[in-house]
CSV table of C-alpha atoms and ligand atoms in Angstrom, one decimal:
chain,number,residue,atom,x,y,z
A,1,MET,CA,4.8,1.5,-38.8
A,2,SER,CA,7.7,-0.7,-39.7
A,3,GLU,CA,11.0,1.0,-40.7
A,4,ASN,CA,10.7,-0.8,-44.1
A,5,THR,CA,7.3,0.8,-44.9
A,6,LEU,CA,7.3,3.2,-47.8
A,7,LEU,CA,3.6,3.6,-48.2
A,8,ARG,CA,0.7,2.9,-45.8
A,9,LEU,CA,-2.9,3.4,-46.5
A,10,GLU,CA,-5.4,3.6,-43.6
A,11,ASP,CA,-9.1,3.5,-44.2
A,12,LEU,CA,-8.7,5.2,-47.6
A,13,LYS,CA,-12.0,6.2,-49.3
A,14,LEU,CA,-12.8,7.7,-52.6
A,15,HIS,CA,-16.5,8.1,-53.5
A,16,PHE,CA,-17.9,9.7,-56.6
A,17,GLN,CA,-21.1,11.6,-56.9
A,18,THR,CA,-23.4,10.6,-59.9
A,19,THR,CA,-27.0,11.3,-60.8
A,20,LYS,CA,-27.8,7.8,-59.6
A,21,GLY,CA,-26.2,8.2,-56.2
A,22,VAL,CA,-22.8,7.9,-54.6
A,23,VAL,CA,-20.3,5.3,-56.1
A,24,GLN,CA,-18.2,3.9,-53.3
A,25,ALA,CA,-15.2,3.1,-55.6
A,26,VAL,CA,-12.6,2.9,-52.9
A,27,ASP,CA,-14.2,2.1,-49.6
A,28,GLY,CA,-11.9,1.7,-46.6
A,29,VAL,CA,-8.6,0.4,-48.0
A,30,ASN,CA,-5.9,-0.6,-45.6
A,31,PHE,CA,-2.6,-1.6,-47.1
A,32,SER,CA,1.1,-1.1,-46.8
A,33,LEU,CA,4.1,-1.4,-49.2
A,34,GLY,CA,7.8,-1.7,-48.4
A,35,TYR,CA,10.9,-0.3,-50.1
A,36,ASN,CA,11.8,-1.9,-53.4
A,37,GLU,CA,8.7,-4.1,-53.2
A,38,ALA,CA,6.3,-5.0,-56.0
A,39,VAL,CA,2.7,-5.5,-55.1
A,40,VAL,CA,0.3,-6.8,-57.7
A,41,VAL,CA,-3.3,-5.7,-57.4
A,42,LEU,CA,-5.9,-8.1,-58.8
A,43,GLY,CA,-9.6,-7.9,-59.2
A,44,GLU,CA,-12.5,-7.9,-61.6
A,45,SER,CA,-13.3,-4.9,-63.8
A,46,GLY,CA,-15.0,-2.1,-62.0
A,47,CYS,CA,-13.9,-3.2,-58.5
A,48,GLY,CA,-12.0,0.1,-58.0
A,49,LYS,CA,-8.4,-0.6,-58.9
A,50,SER,CA,-7.9,2.6,-61.0
A,51,SER,CA,-9.8,4.6,-58.5
A,52,LEU,CA,-7.4,3.3,-55.8
A,53,ALA,CA,-4.5,4.4,-58.0
A,54,LYS,CA,-6.0,7.9,-58.3
A,55,ALA,CA,-6.7,8.1,-54.6
A,56,ILE,CA,-3.1,7.3,-53.8
A,57,LEU,CA,-1.8,9.9,-56.2
A,58,ARG,CA,-4.6,12.4,-55.5
A,59,LEU,CA,-5.6,12.6,-59.1
A,60,LEU,CA,-9.3,13.3,-58.5
A,61,PRO,CA,-12.1,13.9,-60.9
A,62,ARG,CA,-14.5,16.8,-60.4
A,63,ASN,CA,-17.3,14.7,-59.1
A,64,VAL,CA,-15.7,13.5,-55.9
A,65,ALA,CA,-18.3,13.0,-53.2
A,66,SER,CA,-15.7,12.2,-50.5
A,67,TYR,CA,-12.0,11.5,-50.2
A,68,SER,CA,-10.7,10.6,-46.8
A,69,GLY,CA,-8.4,8.4,-44.8
A,70,LYS,CA,-4.7,8.5,-44.2
A,71,VAL,CA,-1.8,8.0,-46.7
A,72,PHE,CA,1.6,7.8,-45.1
A,73,LEU,CA,4.6,8.1,-47.3
A,74,ASN,CA,7.9,7.5,-45.5
A,75,GLY,CA,6.0,8.0,-42.2
A,76,THR,CA,4.5,11.4,-43.1
A,77,ASP,CA,0.7,11.6,-43.6
A,78,ILE,CA,0.5,13.2,-47.0
A,79,MET,CA,-3.3,13.5,-46.8
A,80,ALA,CA,-2.5,16.5,-44.5
A,81,TYR,CA,-0.7,18.2,-47.4
A,82,ASP,CA,-2.5,20.9,-49.3
A,83,ASP,CA,-2.7,20.5,-53.1
A,84,GLU,CA,0.3,22.7,-53.7
A,85,GLU,CA,2.5,20.8,-51.2
A,86,PHE,CA,1.3,17.5,-52.7
A,87,ARG,CA,2.1,18.7,-56.2
A,88,ARG,CA,5.5,20.1,-55.2
A,89,ASN,CA,6.7,17.2,-52.9
A,90,VAL,CA,4.8,14.1,-53.8
A,91,ARG,CA,3.2,13.6,-57.3
A,92,TRP,CA,5.9,12.9,-60.0
A,93,VAL,CA,8.5,13.5,-57.3
A,94,MET,CA,8.0,10.7,-54.8
A,95,MET,CA,5.3,8.8,-56.6
A,96,SER,CA,4.2,8.6,-60.2
A,97,LEU,CA,1.6,6.8,-62.3
A,98,VAL,CA,1.5,5.0,-65.5
A,99,PRO,CA,-2.2,5.5,-66.1
A,100,GLN,CA,-4.5,3.0,-67.7
A,101,ALA,CA,-4.2,3.2,-71.5
A,102,ALA,CA,-1.1,5.4,-71.0
A,103,MET,CA,0.3,4.5,-74.5
A,104,ASN,CA,-2.7,6.3,-76.0
A,105,SER,CA,-2.4,9.4,-73.9
A,106,LEU,CA,1.0,10.6,-75.1
A,107,ASN,CA,1.0,14.1,-76.6
A,108,PRO,CA,0.8,13.7,-80.4
A,109,VAL,CA,2.5,17.0,-81.2
A,110,LEU,CA,5.5,16.7,-78.8
A,111,LYS,CA,8.5,14.5,-79.5
A,112,VAL,CA,8.5,11.6,-77.0
A,113,GLY,CA,12.0,12.5,-75.7
A,114,ASP,CA,10.7,15.9,-74.8
A,115,GLN,CA,7.7,14.4,-73.1
A,116,VAL,CA,9.9,12.1,-71.0
A,117,ALA,CA,12.2,15.0,-70.1
A,118,GLU,CA,9.3,17.3,-69.2
A,119,PRO,CA,8.6,16.1,-65.6
A,120,LEU,CA,12.3,16.8,-64.7
A,121,MET,CA,12.1,20.4,-66.0
A,122,THR,CA,8.7,21.0,-64.4
A,123,HIS,CA,9.1,19.4,-61.1
A,124,HIS,CA,12.9,19.6,-60.5
A,125,GLY,CA,13.7,22.8,-62.5
A,126,ILE,CA,16.4,20.9,-64.5
A,127,LYS,CA,17.6,22.5,-67.8
A,128,LYS,CA,16.3,20.9,-71.0
A,129,GLU,CA,19.7,19.5,-72.2
A,130,GLU,CA,20.4,17.7,-68.9
A,131,ALA,CA,16.8,16.5,-68.7
A,132,LEU,CA,17.1,15.1,-72.2
A,133,GLN,CA,20.2,13.3,-71.2
A,134,THR,CA,18.4,11.7,-68.3
A,135,ALA,CA,15.5,10.8,-70.6
A,136,ARG,CA,18.1,9.1,-72.9
A,137,THR,CA,19.3,7.0,-69.9
A,138,MET,CA,15.7,6.1,-69.1
A,139,PHE,CA,15.1,5.0,-72.7
A,140,GLN,CA,18.0,2.6,-72.3
A,141,HIS,CA,16.5,1.2,-69.1
A,142,VAL,CA,13.1,0.5,-70.7
A,143,GLY,CA,14.6,-0.7,-73.9
A,144,VAL,CA,13.6,2.1,-76.3
A,145,PRO,CA,16.4,3.0,-78.9
A,146,GLU,CA,17.9,6.4,-78.2
A,147,ALA,CA,17.1,7.5,-81.8
A,148,PHE,CA,13.4,7.4,-80.8
A,149,LEU,CA,13.8,10.5,-78.6
A,150,ASP,CA,13.2,12.6,-81.7
A,151,ARG,CA,10.1,10.6,-82.8
A,152,TYR,CA,6.4,11.4,-82.3
A,153,ALA,CA,4.1,8.9,-80.6
A,154,PHE,CA,2.4,8.0,-83.9
A,155,GLU,CA,5.7,6.8,-85.2
A,156,LEU,CA,6.1,4.2,-82.5
A,157,SER,CA,4.4,0.8,-82.0
A,158,GLY,CA,2.0,0.2,-79.1
A,159,GLY,CA,4.7,-1.6,-77.1
A,160,MET,CA,7.3,1.2,-77.6
A,161,ARG,CA,4.7,3.8,-76.6
A,162,GLN,CA,4.0,1.9,-73.5
A,163,ARG,CA,7.7,1.8,-72.7
A,164,VAL,CA,7.9,5.5,-73.2
A,165,ALA,CA,5.0,6.0,-70.7
A,166,ILE,CA,6.9,3.9,-68.2
A,167,ALA,CA,10.1,5.9,-68.8
A,168,MET,CA,8.1,9.1,-68.2
A,169,ALA,CA,6.9,7.8,-64.8
A,170,LEU,CA,10.4,6.7,-63.8
A,171,VAL,CA,12.4,9.7,-65.0
A,172,THR,CA,12.2,11.6,-61.7
A,173,SER,CA,13.4,8.5,-59.8
A,174,PRO,CA,10.3,8.2,-57.6
A,175,ALA,CA,10.3,5.8,-54.7
A,176,LEU,CA,7.0,4.4,-55.9
A,177,VAL,CA,5.5,3.9,-59.4
A,178,VAL,CA,1.8,2.8,-59.8
A,179,LEU,CA,1.2,1.0,-63.1
A,180,ASP,CA,-2.4,0.7,-64.1
A,181,GLU,CA,-2.7,-2.2,-66.5
A,182,PRO,CA,0.5,-1.5,-68.4
A,183,THR,CA,0.1,-4.5,-70.7
A,184,SER,CA,-3.5,-4.4,-71.6
A,185,ALA,CA,-4.3,-3.9,-75.3
A,186,LEU,CA,-0.9,-5.3,-76.3
A,187,ASP,CA,-0.2,-8.6,-78.0
A,188,VAL,CA,1.1,-11.4,-75.8
A,189,LEU,CA,4.7,-11.2,-76.9
A,190,THR,CA,4.8,-7.4,-76.3
A,191,GLN,CA,3.1,-8.0,-72.9
A,192,ALA,CA,5.9,-10.5,-72.0
A,193,ASN,CA,8.5,-8.0,-73.1
A,194,ILE,CA,7.0,-5.2,-70.9
A,195,PHE,CA,6.9,-7.5,-67.9
A,196,ASN,CA,10.5,-8.4,-68.5
A,197,VAL,CA,11.3,-4.7,-68.6
A,198,LEU,CA,9.5,-4.2,-65.2
A,199,LYS,CA,11.4,-7.1,-63.7
A,200,ARG,CA,14.7,-5.7,-64.8
A,201,LEU,CA,13.8,-2.2,-63.6
A,202,LYS,CA,13.0,-3.6,-60.2
A,203,HIS,CA,16.5,-5.0,-59.9
A,204,GLU,CA,18.3,-2.0,-61.5
A,205,LEU,CA,16.4,0.8,-59.8
A,206,GLU,CA,15.4,1.0,-56.1
A,207,THR,CA,11.8,1.6,-56.9
A,208,SER,CA,8.6,0.1,-55.5
A,209,PHE,CA,5.8,-0.9,-57.8
A,210,ILE,CA,2.1,-1.2,-57.4
A,211,LEU,CA,1.1,-3.1,-60.5
A,212,ILE,CA,-2.6,-3.3,-61.4
A,213,THR,CA,-3.2,-6.1,-63.8
A,214,HIS,CA,-5.6,-8.7,-65.1
A,215,ASP,CA,-2.6,-10.8,-66.2
A,216,ILE,CA,-2.4,-13.0,-63.2
A,217,ALA,CA,-0.1,-15.6,-64.7
A,218,THR,CA,2.6,-13.3,-66.0
A,219,SER,CA,2.5,-10.9,-63.0
A,220,SER,CA,3.3,-13.8,-60.6
A,221,GLU,CA,6.9,-13.6,-61.7
A,222,LEU,CA,7.2,-9.9,-60.7
A,223,ALA,CA,5.1,-9.9,-57.5
A,224,ASP,CA,6.6,-9.9,-54.0
A,225,ARG,CA,3.1,-9.6,-52.6
A,226,VAL,CA,-0.4,-9.8,-54.0
A,227,ALA,CA,-3.5,-7.7,-53.0
A,228,VAL,CA,-7.0,-8.7,-54.2
A,229,MET,CA,-9.6,-6.1,-54.5
A,230,TYR,CA,-13.4,-6.7,-54.5
A,231,ALA,CA,-16.2,-4.1,-54.5
A,232,GLY,CA,-14.0,-1.2,-53.4
A,233,GLN,CA,-12.1,-3.0,-50.7
A,234,ILE,CA,-9.0,-5.2,-50.3
A,235,VAL,CA,-10.1,-8.7,-49.3
A,236,GLU,CA,-6.7,-10.4,-49.2
A,237,VAL,CA,-3.0,-9.5,-49.1
A,238,GLY,CA,-0.4,-12.2,-49.0
A,239,ASP,CA,3.2,-12.8,-50.0
A,240,ALA,CA,3.2,-13.9,-53.6
A,241,LYS,CA,4.5,-17.4,-53.1
A,242,SER,CA,1.9,-18.3,-50.4
A,243,PHE,CA,-0.9,-16.5,-52.4
A,244,PHE,CA,-0.2,-18.2,-55.7
A,245,THR,CA,0.2,-21.6,-54.0
A,246,ALA,CA,-2.9,-21.4,-51.8
A,247,PRO,CA,-5.1,-18.3,-51.9
A,248,LEU,CA,-7.2,-18.0,-48.8
A,249,HIS,CA,-10.2,-15.8,-49.5
A,250,PRO,CA,-13.1,-17.5,-51.3
A,251,TYR,CA,-13.0,-14.8,-54.0
A,252,SER,CA,-9.2,-15.1,-54.5
A,253,LYS,CA,-9.7,-18.9,-54.9
A,254,LYS,CA,-12.3,-18.3,-57.6
A,255,LEU,CA,-10.1,-15.7,-59.3
A,256,MET,CA,-7.1,-18.1,-59.4
A,257,ALA,CA,-9.3,-20.9,-60.6
A,258,SER,CA,-10.4,-18.7,-63.5
A,259,VAL,CA,-6.8,-18.6,-64.9
A,260,PRO,CA,-6.3,-20.9,-67.9
A,261,ARG,CA,-3.5,-23.4,-67.4
A,262,LEU,CA,-1.2,-24.7,-70.1
A,263,ARG,CA,-0.5,-27.9,-68.3
A,264,GLY,CA,-2.9,-30.3,-66.6
A,265,ASP,CA,-6.5,-31.0,-67.6
A,266,GLN,CA,-8.1,-28.5,-65.2
A,267,GLU,CA,-10.6,-26.3,-67.1
A,268,PRO,CA,-10.7,-22.7,-66.1
A,269,GLU,CA,-13.7,-21.9,-63.9
A,270,PHE,CA,-15.9,-18.8,-64.3
A,271,ILE,CA,-17.1,-16.8,-61.3
A,272,THR,CA,-20.9,-17.0,-61.5
A,273,GLY,CA,-22.9,-13.8,-60.8
A,274,SER,CA,-21.6,-10.3,-60.9
A,275,PRO,CA,-20.1,-8.0,-58.2
A,276,PRO,CA,-22.5,-5.8,-56.3
A,277,SER,CA,-23.3,-2.3,-57.5
A,278,LEU,CA,-21.0,0.2,-55.8
A,279,LEU,CA,-24.0,2.5,-55.6
A,280,ASN,CA,-25.9,0.1,-53.4
A,281,LEU,CA,-23.7,-2.3,-51.4
A,282,PRO,CA,-25.1,-5.2,-49.5
A,283,THR,CA,-25.0,-5.6,-45.7
A,284,GLY,CA,-22.5,-8.1,-44.5
A,285,CYS,CA,-19.8,-9.5,-46.8
A,286,ARG,CA,-19.8,-8.0,-50.3
A,287,PHE,CA,-19.0,-11.3,-51.9
A,288,ARG,CA,-21.8,-13.3,-50.1
A,289,ASP,CA,-24.1,-13.7,-53.1
A,290,ARG,CA,-21.4,-15.4,-55.1
A,291,CYS,CA,-19.6,-17.2,-52.3
A,292,PRO,CA,-19.9,-21.0,-52.1
A,293,ALA,CA,-18.9,-20.9,-48.5
A,294,ALA,CA,-21.3,-18.2,-47.3
A,295,PHE,CA,-23.1,-18.8,-44.0
A,296,GLY,CA,-25.5,-16.9,-41.7
A,297,ARG,CA,-23.1,-14.4,-40.3
A,298,CYS,CA,-21.9,-13.4,-43.8
A,299,SER,CA,-25.1,-11.5,-44.5
A,300,GLU,CA,-25.4,-10.0,-41.0
A,301,GLU,CA,-22.2,-8.0,-40.6
A,302,PRO,CA,-19.2,-7.1,-42.7
A,303,PRO,CA,-16.2,-9.4,-42.0
A,304,VAL,CA,-13.4,-8.0,-40.1
A,305,THR,CA,-9.9,-8.2,-41.5
A,306,VAL,CA,-7.7,-10.8,-40.0
A,307,ILE,CA,-4.1,-9.8,-40.0
A,308,ASP,CA,-1.5,-12.5,-39.5
A,309,GLN,CA,1.3,-13.0,-41.9
A,310,ARG,CA,-1.6,-12.6,-44.4
A,311,LEU,CA,-4.6,-10.3,-44.4
A,312,VAL,CA,-8.0,-11.9,-45.1
A,313,LYS,CA,-11.4,-10.2,-45.0
A,314,CYS,CA,-13.6,-13.2,-44.5
A,315,TRP,CA,-15.6,-14.7,-41.5
A,316,LEU,CA,-14.1,-18.1,-42.2
A,317,PHE,CA,-10.8,-16.9,-40.8
A,318,ASN,CA,-12.1,-15.2,-37.7
B,1,ATP,N1,-15.3,9.8,-62.1
B,1,ATP,C1,-16.2,8.8,-61.8
B,1,ATP,N2,-17.5,9.1,-61.6
B,1,ATP,C2,-18.4,8.1,-61.3
B,1,ATP,N3,-18.1,6.8,-61.2
B,1,ATP,C3,-16.8,6.5,-61.5
B,1,ATP,C4,-15.8,7.4,-61.8
B,1,ATP,N4,-14.6,6.8,-62.0
B,1,ATP,C5,-14.9,5.5,-61.8
B,1,ATP,N5,-16.2,5.3,-61.5
B,1,ATP,C6,-16.8,4.0,-61.2
B,1,ATP,O1,-16.2,3.5,-60.1
B,1,ATP,C7,-16.1,2.1,-60.2
B,1,ATP,C8,-14.7,1.6,-60.1
B,1,ATP,O2,-14.0,2.1,-61.3
B,1,ATP,P1,-12.5,1.8,-61.6
B,1,ATP,O3,-12.2,2.4,-62.9
B,1,ATP,O4,-11.7,2.2,-60.4
B,1,ATP,O5,-12.5,0.2,-61.7
B,1,ATP,P2,-11.3,-0.8,-62.2
B,1,ATP,O6,-11.2,-1.8,-61.1
B,1,ATP,O7,-10.1,0.0,-62.5
B,1,ATP,O8,-11.9,-1.4,-63.5
B,1,ATP,P3,-11.1,-1.9,-64.8
B,1,ATP,O9,-10.4,-3.2,-64.5
B,1,ATP,O10,-12.2,-2.1,-65.8
B,1,ATP,O11,-10.1,-0.9,-65.2
B,1,ATP,C9,-16.8,1.7,-61.5
B,1,ATP,O12,-18.1,1.4,-61.1
B,1,ATP,C10,-16.7,3.0,-62.3
B,1,ATP,O13,-17.8,3.1,-63.2
B,2,SF4,S1,-17.3,-13.7,-45.2
B,2,SF4,FE1,-18.7,-15.3,-45.8
B,2,SF4,S2,-19.5,-14.7,-47.8
B,2,SF4,FE2,-17.7,-13.5,-47.4
B,2,SF4,S3,-16.1,-14.6,-48.4
B,2,SF4,FE3,-16.1,-15.3,-46.3
B,2,SF4,S4,-17.4,-17.1,-46.3
B,2,SF4,FE4,-17.8,-16.1,-48.2
B,3,MG,MG1,-9.0,0.4,-64.2
């Protein structure tokens, strides 16, 4: 593991039990992240992005069928921690999450300032006054007026509530923040504002980000690297510049071609077909039914991941 590696996932799996069978939402993810690095995770709805976030932070629902693999944080395998050690040393201490639809999950009966201060009191034993002072500083970082500390969530706009949710994730100065679609359900101007806040935070604080988003165009400005997820697995990882200039995996190419462009006369393309059911995955490559480049081997065995400067899970690169 390189000295610069903050987080490393090895064969991470999170499967859910349902009445219809086992949903293989995260199915053998390998991935690493450096210090002060922003990785953007892209992929269609239902491919397992939120489940990956939950697997990293061990925020597991009751119907887990299996949860396995290795998660190294600063070189220590935190999968070996028991739940109490994980809660005490990792979650909201070293890593935090801005969950999907976070702005709607703020507590309606607590002032937002108290909510942002709360992780400091709970996880670091800091007294309320000092915690509120740190919350005030955090409000400045994310661009929420200080006076809003005393407001309730319903008194804030969606964009402001989302900033509060980001402040809450950052208040304990974690080394890593996972943001799950922090700009969905916001108008385009507010989305751009939130991305600007994230860009600024990346420079001001020494934090790494995993940013899950459908907003490919805007996220390209924040990303150091890009990871593409398909049917529970990561199929490509590359540095942002190379990825956005020339994605390699056939699915990544389709994904990029689906982004509407302001300039040029290129029409956005739609990806035909739909992803395979995570209850019943095909043999071979999971993208083969939709892939224009599929050939014999693709249906016979799952592609191995080729790791060079970039990681690609496709037989074309083997
Ligand atoms: N607790 C659960 N029990 C059973 N299935 C689940 C559970 N949570 C998620 N799933 C299923 O796992 C798959 C991946 O879901 P997930 O929410 O991780 O996708 P996603 O990539 O975040 O999608 P979106 O972009 O829509 O947020 C989906 O098929 C979803 O229905
Ligand atoms: S392995 Fe085959 S089907 Fe899968 S993406 Fe590559 S070419 Fe397409
Ligand atoms: Mg999701």
